[in-house]
């Protein structure tokens, strides 16, 4: 099936209206993203507060090097199961 190419010539007013609509959609997306980020942060803080209220010690600052060192045995096990190259890809994500 062949679909013919179609050239569309629109007036300046129509072109500007389309651009304004696209800009509005983009701004709406930015607002939605900011609202979603706020919701995630609020939910995280609420969850942490609830855990602490129930007596759970929540560690908020982690020593990354010590954490990675502690995970070495687990990564070695996962490398056997999933492949060392896949584990390296995961570790390289920053």
PDB file of N, CA and C in Angstrom:
ATOM      1  N   UNK A   1       0.852  -1.168   0.000  1.00  0.00           N
ATOM      2  CA  UNK A   1       0.000   0.000   0.000  1.00  0.00           C
ATOM      3  C   UNK A   1       0.894   1.226   0.000  1.00  0.00           C
ATOM      4  N   UNK A   2       0.583   2.152  -0.832  1.00  0.00           N
ATOM      5  CA  UNK A   2       1.375   3.379  -0.928  1.00  0.00           C
ATOM      6  C   UNK A   2       0.557   4.549  -0.396  1.00  0.00           C
ATOM      7  N   UNK A   3       1.138   5.283   0.525  1.00  0.00           N
ATOM      8  CA  UNK A   3       0.460   6.451   1.077  1.00  0.00           C
ATOM      9  C   UNK A   3       1.104   7.678   0.448  1.00  0.00           C
ATOM     10  N   UNK A   4       0.311   8.469  -0.273  1.00  0.00           N
ATOM     11  CA  UNK A   4       0.902   9.641  -0.927  1.00  0.00           C
ATOM     12  C   UNK A   4       1.342  10.682   0.092  1.00  0.00           C
ATOM     13  N   UNK A   5       2.394  11.374  -0.240  1.00  0.00           N
ATOM     14  CA  UNK A   5       2.847  12.465   0.617  1.00  0.00           C
ATOM     15  C   UNK A   5       1.926  13.652   0.408  1.00  0.00           C
ATOM     16  N   UNK A   6       1.676  14.360   1.471  1.00  0.00           N
ATOM     17  CA  UNK A   6       0.754  15.483   1.414  1.00  0.00           C
ATOM     18  C   UNK A   6       1.424  16.693   2.041  1.00  0.00           C
ATOM     19  N   UNK A   7       1.477  17.738   1.282  1.00  0.00           N
ATOM     20  CA  UNK A   7       2.026  18.987   1.810  1.00  0.00           C
ATOM     21  C   UNK A   7       0.868  19.816   2.331  1.00  0.00           C
ATOM     22  N   UNK A   8       1.017  20.316   3.547  1.00  0.00           N
ATOM     23  CA  UNK A   8      -0.041  21.111   4.139  1.00  0.00           C
ATOM     24  C   UNK A   8       0.507  22.516   4.354  1.00  0.00           C
ATOM     25  N   UNK A   9      -0.206  23.466   3.815  1.00  0.00           N
ATOM     26  CA  UNK A   9       0.176  24.864   3.997  1.00  0.00           C
ATOM     27  C   UNK A   9      -0.889  25.486   4.883  1.00  0.00           C
ATOM     28  N   UNK A  10      -0.466  25.999   6.034  1.00  0.00           N
ATOM     29  CA  UNK A  10      -1.426  26.594   6.948  1.00  0.00           C
ATOM     30  C   UNK A  10      -1.142  28.077   7.073  1.00  0.00           C
ATOM     31  N   UNK A  11      -2.186  28.791   7.439  1.00  0.00           N
ATOM     32  CA  UNK A  11      -2.015  30.223   7.602  1.00  0.00           C
ATOM     33  C   UNK A  11      -1.143  30.500   8.818  1.00  0.00           C
ATOM     34  N   UNK A  12      -0.615  31.712   8.869  1.00  0.00           N
ATOM     35  CA  UNK A  12       0.211  32.115  10.000  1.00  0.00           C
ATOM     36  C   UNK A  12      -0.566  32.016  11.304  1.00  0.00           C
ATOM     37  N   UNK A  13      -1.840  32.424  11.309  1.00  0.00           N
ATOM     38  CA  UNK A  13      -2.669  32.363  12.515  1.00  0.00           C
ATOM     39  C   UNK A  13      -2.851  30.925  13.004  1.00  0.00           C
ATOM     40  N   UNK A  14      -3.105  30.025  12.062  1.00  0.00           N
ATOM     41  CA  UNK A  14      -3.302  28.618  12.435  1.00  0.00           C
ATOM     42  C   UNK A  14      -1.996  28.052  12.973  1.00  0.00           C
ATOM     43  N   UNK A  15      -0.890  28.374  12.340  1.00  0.00           N
ATOM     44  CA  UNK A  15       0.416  27.899  12.796  1.00  0.00           C
ATOM     45  C   UNK A  15       0.733  28.383  14.190  1.00  0.00           C
ATOM     46  N   UNK A  16       0.439  29.657  14.454  1.00  0.00           N
ATOM     47  CA  UNK A  16       0.690  30.194  15.792  1.00  0.00           C
ATOM     48  C   UNK A  16      -0.217  29.547  16.830  1.00  0.00           C
ATOM     49  N   UNK A  17      -1.463  29.280  16.459  1.00  0.00           N
ATOM     50  CA  UNK A  17      -2.408  28.644  17.377  1.00  0.00           C
ATOM     51  C   UNK A  17      -1.924  27.237  17.741  1.00  0.00           C
ATOM     52  N   UNK A  18      -1.409  26.526  16.752  1.00  0.00           N
ATOM     53  CA  UNK A  18      -0.892  25.179  17.004  1.00  0.00           C
ATOM     54  C   UNK A  18       0.312  25.252  17.929  1.00  0.00           C
ATOM     55  N   UNK A  19       1.222  26.188  17.685  1.00  0.00           N
ATOM     56  CA  UNK A  19       2.401  26.339  18.547  1.00  0.00           C
ATOM     57  C   UNK A  19       2.001  26.697  19.980  1.00  0.00           C
ATOM     58  N   UNK A  20       1.020  27.589  20.130  1.00  0.00           N
ATOM     59  CA  UNK A  20       0.554  27.952  21.471  1.00  0.00           C
ATOM     60  C   UNK A  20      -0.023  26.732  22.181  1.00  0.00           C
ATOM     61  N   UNK A  21      -0.779  25.932  21.441  1.00  0.00           N
ATOM     62  CA  UNK A  21      -1.365  24.722  22.039  1.00  0.00           C
ATOM     63  C   UNK A  21      -0.258  23.758  22.464  1.00  0.00           C
ATOM     64  N   UNK A  22       0.743  23.585  21.620  1.00  0.00           N
ATOM     65  CA  UNK A  22       1.852  22.696  21.963  1.00  0.00           C
ATOM     66  C   UNK A  22       2.599  23.216  23.194  1.00  0.00           C
ATOM     67  N   UNK A  23       2.801  24.518  23.254  1.00  0.00           N
ATOM     68  CA  UNK A  23       3.476  25.106  24.416  1.00  0.00           C
ATOM     69  C   UNK A  23       2.645  24.891  25.675  1.00  0.00           C
ATOM     70  N   UNK A  24       1.331  25.008  25.546  1.00  0.00           N
ATOM     71  CA  UNK A  24       0.440  24.770  26.681  1.00  0.00           C
ATOM     72  C   UNK A  24       0.519  23.333  27.157  1.00  0.00           C
ATOM     73  N   UNK A  25       0.573  22.412  26.220  1.00  0.00           N
ATOM     74  CA  UNK A  25       0.695  20.993  26.572  1.00  0.00           C
ATOM     75  C   UNK A  25       2.024  20.754  27.273  1.00  0.00           C
ATOM     76  N   UNK A  26       3.088  21.354  26.767  1.00  0.00           N
ATOM     77  CA  UNK A  26       4.412  21.199  27.369  1.00  0.00           C
ATOM     78  C   UNK A  26       4.419  21.748  28.791  1.00  0.00           C
ATOM     79  N   UNK A  27       3.856  22.959  28.978  1.00  0.00           N
ATOM     80  CA  UNK A  27       3.796  23.548  30.326  1.00  0.00           C
ATOM     81  C   UNK A  27       2.958  22.683  31.262  1.00  0.00           C
ATOM     82  N   UNK A  28       1.874  22.133  30.741  1.00  0.00           N
ATOM     83  CA  UNK A  28       1.049  21.235  31.544  1.00  0.00           C
ATOM     84  C   UNK A  28       1.832  20.004  31.978  1.00  0.00           C
ATOM     85  N   UNK A  29       2.648  19.480  31.085  1.00  0.00           N
ATOM     86  CA  UNK A  29       3.493  18.336  31.419  1.00  0.00           C
ATOM     87  C   UNK A  29       4.501  18.679  32.495  1.00  0.00           C
ATOM     88  N   UNK A  30       5.073  19.877  32.413  1.00  0.00           N
ATOM     89  CA  UNK A  30       6.019  20.320  33.435  1.00  0.00           C
ATOM     90  C   UNK A  30       5.338  20.406  34.800  1.00  0.00           C
ATOM     91  N   UNK A  31       4.131  20.982  34.819  1.00  0.00           N
ATOM     92  CA  UNK A  31       3.385  21.101  36.080  1.00  0.00           C
ATOM     93  C   UNK A  31       3.043  19.722  36.631  1.00  0.00           C
ATOM     94  N   UNK A  32       2.632  18.806  35.744  1.00  0.00           N
ATOM     95  CA  UNK A  32       2.280  17.459  36.184  1.00  0.00           C
ATOM     96  C   UNK A  32       3.508  16.748  36.758  1.00  0.00           C
ATOM     97  N   UNK A  33       4.660  16.929  36.115  1.00  0.00           N
ATOM     98  CA  UNK A  33       5.886  16.315  36.609  1.00  0.00           C
ATOM     99  C   UNK A  33       6.265  16.833  37.983  1.00  0.00           C
ATOM    100  N   UNK A  34       6.147  18.135  38.177  1.00  0.00           N
ATOM    101  CA  UNK A  34       6.465  18.730  39.476  1.00  0.00           C
ATOM    102  C   UNK A  34       5.491  18.239  40.547  1.00  0.00           C
ATOM    103  N   UNK A  35       4.208  18.136  40.196  1.00  0.00           N
ATOM    104  CA  UNK A  35       3.206  17.654  41.152  1.00  0.00           C
ATOM    105  C   UNK A  35       3.476  16.191  41.513  1.00  0.00           C
ATOM    106  N   UNK A  36       3.864  15.392  40.529  1.00  0.00           N
ATOM    107  CA  UNK A  36       4.157  13.983  40.788  1.00  0.00           C
ATOM    108  C   UNK A  36       5.381  13.850  41.691  1.00  0.00           C
ATOM    109  N   UNK A  37       6.415  14.637  41.440  1.00  0.00           N
ATOM    110  CA  UNK A  37       7.623  14.605  42.267  1.00  0.00           C
ATOM    111  C   UNK A  37       7.283  14.973  43.708  1.00  0.00           C
ATOM    112  N   UNK A  38       6.433  16.012  43.893  1.00  0.00           N
ATOM    113  CA  UNK A  38       6.019  16.422  45.235  1.00  0.00           C
ATOM    114  C   UNK A  38       5.265  15.283  45.925  1.00  0.00           C
ATOM    115  N   UNK A  39       4.371  14.631  45.200  1.00  0.00           N
ATOM    116  CA  UNK A  39       3.599  13.522  45.771  1.00  0.00           C
ATOM    117  C   UNK A  39       4.520  12.390  46.213  1.00  0.00           C
ATOM    118  N   UNK A  40       5.488  12.044  45.370  1.00  0.00           N
ATOM    119  CA  UNK A  40       6.424  10.976  45.714  1.00  0.00           C
ATOM    120  C   UNK A  40       7.212  11.349  46.969  1.00  0.00           C
ATOM    121  N   UNK A  41       7.712  12.584  47.013  1.00  0.00           N
ATOM    122  CA  UNK A  41       8.471  13.035  48.189  1.00  0.00           C
ATOM    123  C   UNK A  41       7.602  13.023  49.442  1.00  0.00           C
ATOM    124  N   UNK A  42       6.376  13.525  49.325  1.00  0.00           N
ATOM    125  CA  UNK A  42       5.457  13.535  50.474  1.00  0.00           C
ATOM    126  C   UNK A  42       5.161  12.116  50.954  1.00  0.00           C
ATOM    127  N   UNK A  43       4.911  11.201  50.009  1.00  0.00           N
ATOM    128  CA  UNK A  43       4.628   9.805  50.364  1.00  0.00           C
ATOM    129  C   UNK A  43       5.836   9.160  51.044  1.00  0.00           C
ATOM    130  N   UNK A  44       7.027   9.443  50.519  1.00  0.00           N
ATOM    131  CA  UNK A  44       8.241   8.886  51.118  1.00  0.00           C
ATOM    132  C   UNK A  44       8.414   9.399  52.547  1.00  0.00           C
ATOM    133  N   UNK A  45       8.274  10.701  52.728  1.00  0.00           N
ATOM    134  CA  UNK A  45       8.418  11.282  54.071  1.00  0.00           C
ATOM    135  C   UNK A  45       7.366  10.744  55.025  1.00  0.00           C
ATOM    136  N   UNK A  46       6.153  10.594  54.544  1.00  0.00           N
ATOM    137  CA  UNK A  46       5.071  10.054  55.364  1.00  0.00           C
ATOM    138  C   UNK A  46       5.367   8.602  55.760  1.00  0.00           C
ATOM    139  N   UNK A  47       5.855   7.829  54.796  1.00  0.00           N
ATOM    140  CA  UNK A  47       6.190   6.432  55.072  1.00  0.00           C
ATOM    141  C   UNK A  47       7.312   6.303  56.085  1.00  0.00           C
ATOM    142  N   UNK A  48       8.334   7.141  55.941  1.00  0.00           N
ATOM    143  CA  UNK A  48       9.447   7.127  56.893  1.00  0.00           C
ATOM    144  C   UNK A  48       8.951   7.506  58.281  1.00  0.00           C
ATOM    145  N   UNK A  49       8.129   8.533  58.358  1.00  0.00           N
ATOM    146  CA  UNK A  49       7.587   8.965  59.654  1.00  0.00           C
ATOM    147  C   UNK A  49       6.779   7.843  60.304  1.00  0.00           C
ATOM    148  N   UNK A  50       5.997   7.132  59.501  1.00  0.00           N
ATOM    149  CA  UNK A  50       5.186   6.027  60.033  1.00  0.00           C
ATOM    150  C   UNK A  50       6.084   4.903  60.557  1.00  0.00           C
ATOM    151  N   UNK A  51       7.119   4.572  59.803  1.00  0.00           N
ATOM    152  CA  UNK A  51       8.043   3.530  60.250  1.00  0.00           C
ATOM    153  C   UNK A  51       8.723   3.913  61.558  1.00  0.00           C
ATOM    154  N   UNK A  52       9.178   5.155  61.631  1.00  0.00           N
ATOM    155  CA  UNK A  52       9.839   5.631  62.851  1.00  0.00           C
ATOM    156  C   UNK A  52       8.866   5.616  64.033  1.00  0.00           C
ATOM    157  N   UNK A  53       7.628   5.980  63.772  1.00  0.00           N
ATOM    158  CA  UNK A  53       6.604   5.977  64.823  1.00  0.00           C
ATOM    159  C   UNK A  53       6.397   4.569  65.381  1.00  0.00           C
ATOM    160  N   UNK A  54       6.561   3.581  64.502  1.00  0.00           N
ATOM    161  CA  UNK A  54       6.373   2.187  64.905  1.00  0.00           C
ATOM    162  C   UNK A  54       7.656   1.562  65.451  1.00  0.00           C
ATOM    163  N   UNK A  55       8.697   2.392  65.601  1.00  0.00           N
ATOM    164  CA  UNK A  55       9.914   1.905  66.230  1.00  0.00           C
ATOM    165  C   UNK A  55      11.002   1.419  65.299  1.00  0.00           C
ATOM    166  N   UNK A  56      10.812   1.588  64.011  1.00  0.00           N
ATOM    167  CA  UNK A  56      11.833   1.160  63.053  1.00  0.00           C
ATOM    168  C   UNK A  56      12.904   2.227  62.962  1.00  0.00           C
ATOM    169  N   UNK A  57      14.176   1.808  63.041  1.00  0.00           N
ATOM    170  CA  UNK A  57      15.280   2.749  62.870  1.00  0.00           C
ATOM    171  C   UNK A  57      15.520   2.914  61.371  1.00  0.00           C
ATOM    172  N   UNK A  58      15.348   4.114  60.885  1.00  0.00           N
ATOM    173  CA  UNK A  58      15.507   4.407  59.463  1.00  0.00           C
ATOM    174  C   UNK A  58      16.843   5.120  59.260  1.00  0.00           C
ATOM    175  N   UNK A  59      17.686   4.542  58.423  1.00  0.00           N
ATOM    176  CA  UNK A  59      18.978   5.145  58.109  1.00  0.00           C
ATOM    177  C   UNK A  59      18.794   6.025  56.880  1.00  0.00           C
ATOM    178  N   UNK A  60      19.025   7.308  57.061  1.00  0.00           N
ATOM    179  CA  UNK A  60      18.785   8.255  55.968  1.00  0.00           C
ATOM    180  C   UNK A  60      20.059   8.609  55.212  1.00  0.00           C
ATOM    181  N   UNK A  61      21.200   8.445  55.855  1.00  0.00           N
ATOM    182  CA  UNK A  61      22.472   8.715  55.194  1.00  0.00           C
ATOM    183  C   UNK A  61      23.256   7.413  55.160  1.00  0.00           C
ATOM    184  N   UNK A  62      23.622   6.992  53.962  1.00  0.00           N
ATOM    185  CA  UNK A  62      24.287   5.706  53.787  1.00  0.00           C
ATOM    186  C   UNK A  62      25.710   5.930  53.318  1.00  0.00           C
ATOM    187  N   UNK A  63      26.643   5.191  53.915  1.00  0.00           N
ATOM    188  CA  UNK A  63      28.023   5.181  53.452  1.00  0.00           C
ATOM    189  C   UNK A  63      28.056   4.272  52.222  1.00  0.00           C
ATOM    190  N   UNK A  64      28.070   4.883  51.060  1.00  0.00           N
ATOM    191  CA  UNK A  64      27.982   4.133  49.805  1.00  0.00           C
ATOM    192  C   UNK A  64      29.072   3.095  49.642  1.00  0.00           C
ATOM    193  N   UNK A  65      30.301   3.434  50.011  1.00  0.00           N
ATOM    194  CA  UNK A  65      31.403   2.482  49.856  1.00  0.00           C
ATOM    195  C   UNK A  65      31.216   1.273  50.760  1.00  0.00           C
ATOM    196  N   UNK A  66      30.844   1.498  52.004  1.00  0.00           N
ATOM    197  CA  UNK A  66      30.610   0.394  52.935  1.00  0.00           C
ATOM    198  C   UNK A  66      29.443  -0.467  52.464  1.00  0.00           C
ATOM    199  N   UNK A  67      28.413   0.171  51.929  1.00  0.00           N
ATOM    200  CA  UNK A  67      27.252  -0.554  51.430  1.00  0.00           C
ATOM    201  C   UNK A  67      27.650  -1.458  50.259  1.00  0.00           C
ATOM    202  N   UNK A  68      28.401  -0.898  49.298  1.00  0.00           N
ATOM    203  CA  UNK A  68      28.852  -1.695  48.149  1.00  0.00           C
ATOM    204  C   UNK A  68      29.749  -2.845  48.598  1.00  0.00           C
ATOM    205  N   UNK A  69      30.603  -2.598  49.573  1.00  0.00           N
ATOM    206  CA  UNK A  69      31.487  -3.646  50.096  1.00  0.00           C
ATOM    207  C   UNK A  69      30.659  -4.779  50.719  1.00  0.00           C
ATOM    208  N   UNK A  70      29.639  -4.407  51.464  1.00  0.00           N
ATOM    209  CA  UNK A  70      28.780  -5.404  52.102  1.00  0.00           C
ATOM    210  C   UNK A  70      28.000  -6.225  51.078  1.00  0.00           C
ATOM    211  N   UNK A  71      27.742  -5.657  49.911  1.00  0.00           N
ATOM    212  CA  UNK A  71      26.979  -6.356  48.876  1.00  0.00           C
ATOM    213  C   UNK A  71      27.820  -7.268  47.996  1.00  0.00           C
ATOM    214  N   UNK A  72      29.141  -7.214  48.115  1.00  0.00           N
ATOM    215  CA  UNK A  72      30.008  -8.006  47.230  1.00  0.00           C
ATOM    216  C   UNK A  72      29.642  -9.493  47.196  1.00  0.00           C
ATOM    217  N   UNK A  73      29.409 -10.138  48.344  1.00  0.00           N
ATOM    218  CA  UNK A  73      29.034 -11.561  48.284  1.00  0.00           C
ATOM    219  C   UNK A  73      27.714 -11.791  47.526  1.00  0.00           C
ATOM    220  N   UNK A  74      26.771 -10.890  47.710  1.00  0.00           N
ATOM    221  CA  UNK A  74      25.490 -11.024  47.003  1.00  0.00           C
ATOM    222  C   UNK A  74      25.698 -10.846  45.501  1.00  0.00           C
ATOM    223  N   UNK A  75      26.489  -9.835  45.113  1.00  0.00           N
ATOM    224  CA  UNK A  75      26.757  -9.605  43.694  1.00  0.00           C
ATOM    225  C   UNK A  75      27.466 -10.799  43.070  1.00  0.00           C
ATOM    226  N   UNK A  76      28.375 -11.428  43.812  1.00  0.00           N
ATOM    227  CA  UNK A  76      29.075 -12.610  43.292  1.00  0.00           C
ATOM    228  C   UNK A  76      28.076 -13.734  43.023  1.00  0.00           C
ATOM    229  N   UNK A  77      27.140 -13.909  43.938  1.00  0.00           N
ATOM    230  CA  UNK A  77      26.106 -14.931  43.760  1.00  0.00           C
ATOM    231  C   UNK A  77      25.209 -14.598  42.569  1.00  0.00           C
ATOM    232  N   UNK A  78      24.804 -13.337  42.474  1.00  0.00           N
ATOM    233  CA  UNK A  78      23.948 -12.918  41.353  1.00  0.00           C
ATOM    234  C   UNK A  78      24.674 -13.044  40.023  1.00  0.00           C
ATOM    235  N   UNK A  79      25.984 -12.802  40.022  1.00  0.00           N
ATOM    236  CA  UNK A  79      26.761 -12.899  38.790  1.00  0.00           C
ATOM    237  C   UNK A  79      26.718 -14.319  38.242  1.00  0.00           C
ATOM    238  N   UNK A  80      26.752 -15.293  39.141  1.00  0.00           N
ATOM    239  CA  UNK A  80      26.667 -16.697  38.706  1.00  0.00           C
ATOM    240  C   UNK A  80      25.306 -16.989  38.084  1.00  0.00           C
ATOM    241  N   UNK A  81      24.280 -16.396  38.657  1.00  0.00           N
ATOM    242  CA  UNK A  81      22.907 -16.666  38.188  1.00  0.00           C
ATOM    243  C   UNK A  81      22.528 -15.857  36.951  1.00  0.00           C
ATOM    244  N   UNK A  82      22.924 -14.566  36.930  1.00  0.00           N
ATOM    245  CA  UNK A  82      22.451 -13.675  35.871  1.00  0.00           C
ATOM    246  C   UNK A  82      23.536 -13.237  34.896  1.00  0.00           C
ATOM    247  N   UNK A  83      24.782 -13.564  35.197  1.00  0.00           N
ATOM    248  CA  UNK A  83      25.883 -13.165  34.328  1.00  0.00           C
ATOM    249  C   UNK A  83      26.579 -11.928  34.863  1.00  0.00           C
ATOM    250  N   UNK A  84      27.900 -12.010  34.924  1.00  0.00           N
ATOM    251  CA  UNK A  84      28.695 -10.905  35.468  1.00  0.00           C
ATOM    252  C   UNK A  84      28.508  -9.624  34.666  1.00  0.00           C
ATOM    253  N   UNK A  85      28.338  -9.751  33.341  1.00  0.00           N
ATOM    254  CA  UNK A  85      28.161  -8.557  32.511  1.00  0.00           C
ATOM    255  C   UNK A  85      26.875  -7.812  32.873  1.00  0.00           C
ATOM    256  N   UNK A  86      25.821  -8.547  33.196  1.00  0.00           N
ATOM    257  CA  UNK A  86      24.563  -7.900  33.594  1.00  0.00           C
ATOM    258  C   UNK A  86      24.691  -7.212  34.944  1.00  0.00           C
ATOM    259  N   UNK A  87      25.397  -7.847  35.877  1.00  0.00           N
ATOM    260  CA  UNK A  87      25.597  -7.233  37.188  1.00  0.00           C
ATOM    261  C   UNK A  87      26.422  -5.960  37.039  1.00  0.00           C
ATOM    262  N   UNK A  88      27.439  -5.998  36.179  1.00  0.00           N
ATOM    263  CA  UNK A  88      28.263  -4.803  35.952  1.00  0.00           C
ATOM    264  C   UNK A  88      27.419  -3.673  35.382  1.00  0.00           C
ATOM    265  N   UNK A  89      26.519  -3.969  34.477  1.00  0.00           N
ATOM    266  CA  UNK A  89      25.629  -2.940  33.915  1.00  0.00           C
ATOM    267  C   UNK A  89      24.804  -2.285  35.021  1.00  0.00           C
ATOM    268  N   UNK A  90      24.314  -3.089  35.933  1.00  0.00           N
ATOM    269  CA  UNK A  90      23.524  -2.567  37.043  1.00  0.00           C
ATOM    270  C   UNK A  90      24.403  -1.677  37.927  1.00  0.00           C
ATOM    271  N   UNK A  91      25.594  -2.166  38.235  1.00  0.00           N
ATOM    272  CA  UNK A  91      26.497  -1.416  39.105  1.00  0.00           C
ATOM    273  C   UNK A  91      26.956  -0.099  38.474  1.00  0.00           C
ATOM    274  N   UNK A  92      27.038  -0.073  37.145  1.00  0.00           N
ATOM    275  CA  UNK A  92      27.527   1.115  36.450  1.00  0.00           C
ATOM    276  C   UNK A  92      26.470   2.209  36.339  1.00  0.00           C
ATOM    277  N   UNK A  93      25.225   1.892  36.647  1.00  0.00           N
ATOM    278  CA  UNK A  93      24.175   2.914  36.594  1.00  0.00           C
ATOM    279  C   UNK A  93      24.353   3.858  37.775  1.00  0.00           C
ATOM    280  N   UNK A  94      24.416   5.131  37.494  1.00  0.00           N
ATOM    281  CA  UNK A  94      24.600   6.124  38.549  1.00  0.00           C
ATOM    282  C   UNK A  94      23.581   7.209  38.374  1.00  0.00           C
TER     283      UNK A  94
END
